[in-house]
Amino acid sequence: MPKRKDIKSILVLGAGPIVIGQACEFDYSGSQACKVLKEEGYKVILVNSNPATIMTDPEFADATYIEPLTTEIVEKIILKEKPDALLPTMGGQTALNLALSLVNKNILNKHNVELIGASIKSIIKAEDREMFCKAMKKIGLNTPKSFQVSSIKKGLETLNKLELPVIIRPSFTLGGTGGGIAYNVEEFEQILSSGLEASPENTVLVEESVLGWKEYEMEVVRDKKDNAIIVCSIENIDPMGVHTGDSITVAPALTLTDKEYQKMRNASLSVLREIGVETGGSNVQFAVDPKTGKMVVIEMNPRVSRSSALASKATGFPIAKVAARLAIGYTLDEISNEITAVTPASFEPSIDYIVTKIPRFAFEKFPGSNNNLTSSMKSVGEVMAMGRNFQQSFQKALRSLETGLDGVDAIKISDENKIDFILSKISTPTPDRILYVGQAFREKISVDEIYDACKIDKWFLERIKEIIEMEISLLKQAFPLTKNSLLELKLAGFSDSKIAKILYVKESQVYKLRKKYNLSPTFFKVDTCAGEFETKTSYLYSSYEIPYYETDKIVENKISNKKKVIILGGGPNRIGQGIEFDYCCVHAAYSLSEENIETIMINCNPETVSTDYDTSNKLYFEPLTLEDILEIVNVENSKGRLLGLIIQYGGQTPLKLSKSLEKHKIPIIGTSPDSIDLAEDRERFKKFLLKFKLKQPNNGTANTQIQAVKIANKIGYPVIVRPSYVLGGRAMQIVYKENELKEYISKVSNFFGKNPILIDKFLNDAVEVDVDAISDGNSIFIAGIMEHIEEAGIHSGDSACSLPPYSLDAETIKKIEKQTISIAKNLKVVGLLNIQFAIKKNKFKNDIYILEVNPRASRTVPFVAKATGNAIAKIAAKCMIGKKLKKGSFLPWNGNKKVAVKEAVFPFKKFKGVDVLLGPEMKSTGEVMGLDNNFGNAFAKSQTAIGTSIPLKGNIFISVKNRDKEFIFEICKKLIKFGYKIYCTKGTGEFLKSQDIIVSVVNKVREGRPHIVDMIKNKKIDMIFNTTEGSKSISDSFSLREAALLSNIPYYTTLSGCNAVLLAIKKLKSVKINIKSLQSY
Amino acid sequence: MKIVAIDYGCKKNILELLSSSGFEVIVVPCNFTVKQIMQYKPAGVFLSNGPGDPFATANHAIKIIRDLIKIKIPIFGICLGHQLLGLALNAKTVKMHHGHHGVNQPVKNLNNNRIEITSQNHGFKIEEKSLPSNLKVSHYSLFDGVIQGIEHKKDPFFSVQYHPESSPGPHDSRYLFNKFMETIKKSNFYAKKKRY
């Protein structure tokens, strides 16, 4: 059946901001879907609150709404655009839940919008645990015994029927938020209550635990004619008990016999049939008892999921594109496999390589949080690697992580009883468990013993053991190695750096030896068909292989004669380096193709658009390490003309490599490595600013504690301290007193070894400003100036900001522009540049300080591009290949009528016991944009988009630090005028009463009950303003913020945040919220 | 239900699936005459898979199969059996440019328009243009259009080029063994046999 002609326009729901459990894989699937629907001639209307996505680029839809994903807003869009259909399966759980509430509120029916891609019946059948279990029973499949409950009492009753440990799964949540594994009754009650809270339906499933069973996933696609195929099977190395998003996984499944596999395949197909998935992709999860082979179905997602993205990247089969085509009426045999172009999509990809995915975590960002892995997902990103055997694939994935690993690295253990210590480390899943498995083999612990402790399948344990055995035998060898032993190591995935580390030689020596022996990897294609058909796409991975290696030259990798540019991607998502950088890399590829340059992408993050095979001309799915990049450069350099590498778009990852790349005489286009170094090197940078008469907060660099104290005394407290060379403000802190400084230094010296500590004067109450600019070497274009809503001292990635600035005068802005131009010129920037300024407002004149200069793409690039309508990453990429900026070809950054507010999204709910206070260390995972014609409404939208709607009436609790008291007076006066009731603690209350403001006083937590936390829990408080400083009062008010977080009450922890809320309230009270597409601004 | 399977190099799993589908299977060597075969009073004959160029094998086999066709006993063939059935019914076989090998081969079933993922391992095919008018294509490869199944338009003869019994391989086409059972039950041959 051909595509449907009865529908003309389709509304696509995006996934919103990046959060744990829902990352940029939904930008990948969403942008694929939009591309397909447009190609097929439909009018595409898109709504997504996340500006850092490729899908929200104006070319991807006919009408793009960067608006909050709420039923009210979507209804407004429906009214305006009158779409015929709604596609909810590309935007993760967010989109699916939103579609459900649109149906429940009868909005789709009312406006005659058809749900496509999934039926409401099948969504509910898959998501409602009770119905799902019933459905599975009907088709003869087992599920773990489980009970659905909606109260603590009912929950406790289930313990009569189930044995602990049990798993608690909240319904309709993503990434298992709020759920977990309970080993005792106390834990059970605790997790049960957080699970009930987290579920939008207030129901959880208490489930028999199948801890230690093997875990599998099948990616299935089915069409309306009941054709169904398995795209990929995925096996979790970490057995049941660890969320699959947090597990190390491999594809294809490696430890199943064909009989077991076919049983699972048949079961997956029956699950899709029974649930009724008819037009799209789904994912079915299984657990298998390693003792008996008994198989149970764990769950299924009736939509494109994180695993679908991984399966797409692992096989080359574009699941989201195919699913989008199925949604509009095609059947599988009518869709062609884009990679071969001659075969249909209705086949099962062959994989002649092994794929490993390893998650990346961010526990270090949340001190006090527990790093045990459970059924609630906590990882913030992931890497994928491919190799012709497991060991190559696995070790490659480890070094792709950028956590300093060169492979299965050794762990130093100081504990006396090493063996017991290791076994205890292995028995609890943590991010490091797999390294402890390696360490166990170094300590000669047997496979059986390790298996008993961790239940990781022995096949994987044996492979890791082989790696360690090779490492041990390598220790006995002398450098230089023979050709054979070097080849053997490469075949087992040992990197040059790992070999160098073991033999105490330099990485470059191993590299040179390898070149002498002519040992290089071969590049193979990911082509869905294992070489059966000729393919035109160039999606490649490297691997060492015999015997082909000797005869070599199965040349799957065709090297062109063109002019080419290599773009280095950003690697795994982490806090501080996420989708924004991928956006930039994708734009570099788009932009340079327009110039007829062959674009070559290197990246190892499977969630991204940059690793989509049709984003660039060639894609190397490889780690971003020197060795891997050199090999690619070598082959690409053999023909054609390599103009150079772009290293300023992938965040800190490629930037760190600039010096070593330069050493190897590899051309880098854009700002030179020397200029990058100048901006990063404190002393050089200080001199630079002095020379051009620019101001910087007083600062110094300390190598010892004594030095640090001396410097801090000289420049005066408070100071802001951090180790040098860090990203995302890692371990950055504001220090108010000498003893705090000493404590800080003793704490970080463990982490950072010999890196010096940087000390800056902290500018109290300064306004922070971010500027993005483009330079072609001569002329400079100011791309955007953003004013932070939170004051200086809050990491710029965590701070909300407004473009254009909402409180700065024209003169200050002029000065900022002038300074930006001066820095760009003198730093010889070619490409993008980001500068952070701090503005200290004085009575007569504002002081402008330069906090930081980054001669690279910044996190705000996509935001600025969306807010101003200039594709700045594309423009800057063209500058790097020598194009000049043309005057008048851009829209002025502040010339249009819209105001854009960026707000950050935080993962605090995932990390129990962590304070939500913001500081100089970045903690947010994603961002949203609120767009309107005034600041108040734009800010209000940004708040709605992160899920905390500003209340228009009710009770506000205010507790502020002493310094803020004089300012809070005005705020309270306005709040009362707006009709709010104010609650305060004694201190703030007395002050306000003395100013004739009517407030009610409530107890602080330590003043006895009932106190403020009781009030919050009783839902008596609708919003909280709480500013605080000094460690004591911070810890005093901790439980207050935690309660607010759990109850989802909007809270603002900075004075400027409070003021922004007031502006929003004022607008919300007078103007109706309006929506407008990007294209119509 | 008793059937005879002619062994050209038969895969064990075919026999297992036939027997688990309710057949009593007698395996006979490929040089058994129709007379010898019919001594067992089978309700149908199965033509097995096997190696080699079907045209060469047909030198011996085709005569026997044509005799079976004459008495209209239901016939089901797999792989080489499929090619031999085709040859016996006057189609031609040719060597393919590159054969089909693997467990992910999509086939379209023209009887219900559904896709089956199949296991295939063959280097020869029945040539479509040689197909006599009393035969129809029941399955074809979605990779390159090669005939993957034929059916006689009137009489109870059908065969597939791929391996519905695959192991390793998908189970999408296991229904064919039941289809053989149904074909037999519906056939005149079976009705006559029952009468006696």
JSON list of C-alpha atoms in Angstrom, two decimals, chain A residues 364 367 705 721 723 730-735 739-753 757 921:
[
{"chain": "A", "resi": 364, "resn": "GLU", "atom": "CA", "xyz": [31.40, 12.93, 40.69]},
{"chain": "A", "resi": 367, "resn": "PRO", "atom": "CA", "xyz": [28.80, 14.42, 45.94]},
{"chain": "A", "resi": 705, "resn": "GLN", "atom": "CA", "xyz": [48.25, 25.35, 50.01]},
{"chain": "A", "resi": 721, "resn": "VAL", "atom": "CA", "xyz": [38.76, 28.25, 43.15]},
{"chain": "A", "resi": 723, "resn": "PRO", "atom": "CA", "xyz": [41.80, 23.06, 39.32]},
{"chain": "A", "resi": 730, "resn": "ARG", "atom": "CA", "xyz": [34.34, 20.50, 37.68]},
{"chain": "A", "resi": 731, "resn": "ALA", "atom": "CA", "xyz": [35.27, 20.91, 41.36]},
{"chain": "A", "resi": 732, "resn": "MET", "atom": "CA", "xyz": [34.85, 24.64, 41.12]},
{"chain": "A", "resi": 733, "resn": "GLN", "atom": "CA", "xyz": [33.81, 26.34, 44.33]},
{"chain": "A", "resi": 734, "resn": "ILE", "atom": "CA", "xyz": [33.26, 29.72, 45.91]},
{"chain": "A", "resi": 735, "resn": "VAL", "atom": "CA", "xyz": [35.23, 30.05, 49.11]},
{"chain": "A", "resi": 739, "resn": "ASN", "atom": "CA", "xyz": [39.70, 27.44, 56.53]},
{"chain": "A", "resi": 740, "resn": "GLU", "atom": "CA", "xyz": [37.24, 26.64, 53.73]},
{"chain": "A", "resi": 741, "resn": "LEU", "atom": "CA", "xyz": [40.05, 27.23, 51.25]},
{"chain": "A", "resi": 742, "resn": "LYS", "atom": "CA", "xyz": [42.39, 24.86, 53.07]},
{"chain": "A", "resi": 743, "resn": "GLU", "atom": "CA", "xyz": [39.70, 22.23, 53.25]},
{"chain": "A", "resi": 744, "resn": "TYR", "atom": "CA", "xyz": [39.04, 22.60, 49.54]},
{"chain": "A", "resi": 745, "resn": "ILE", "atom": "CA", "xyz": [42.66, 22.20, 48.58]},
{"chain": "A", "resi": 746, "resn": "SER", "atom": "CA", "xyz": [43.16, 19.07, 50.64]},
{"chain": "A", "resi": 747, "resn": "LYS", "atom": "CA", "xyz": [40.01, 17.65, 49.05]},
{"chain": "A", "resi": 748, "resn": "VAL", "atom": "CA", "xyz": [40.87, 18.30, 45.41]},
{"chain": "A", "resi": 749, "resn": "SER", "atom": "CA", "xyz": [44.55, 17.46, 45.58]},
{"chain": "A", "resi": 750, "resn": "ASN", "atom": "CA", "xyz": [43.52, 13.79, 45.78]},
{"chain": "A", "resi": 751, "resn": "PHE", "atom": "CA", "xyz": [41.60, 14.13, 42.58]},
{"chain": "A", "resi": 752, "resn": "PHE", "atom": "CA", "xyz": [43.75, 16.31, 40.48]},
{"chain": "A", "resi": 753, "resn": "GLY", "atom": "CA", "xyz": [47.27, 15.46, 41.43]},
{"chain": "A", "resi": 757, "resn": "ILE", "atom": "CA", "xyz": [44.77, 25.50, 41.59]},
{"chain": "A", "resi": 921, "resn": "GLU", "atom": "CA", "xyz": [30.12, 23.47, 39.15]}
]
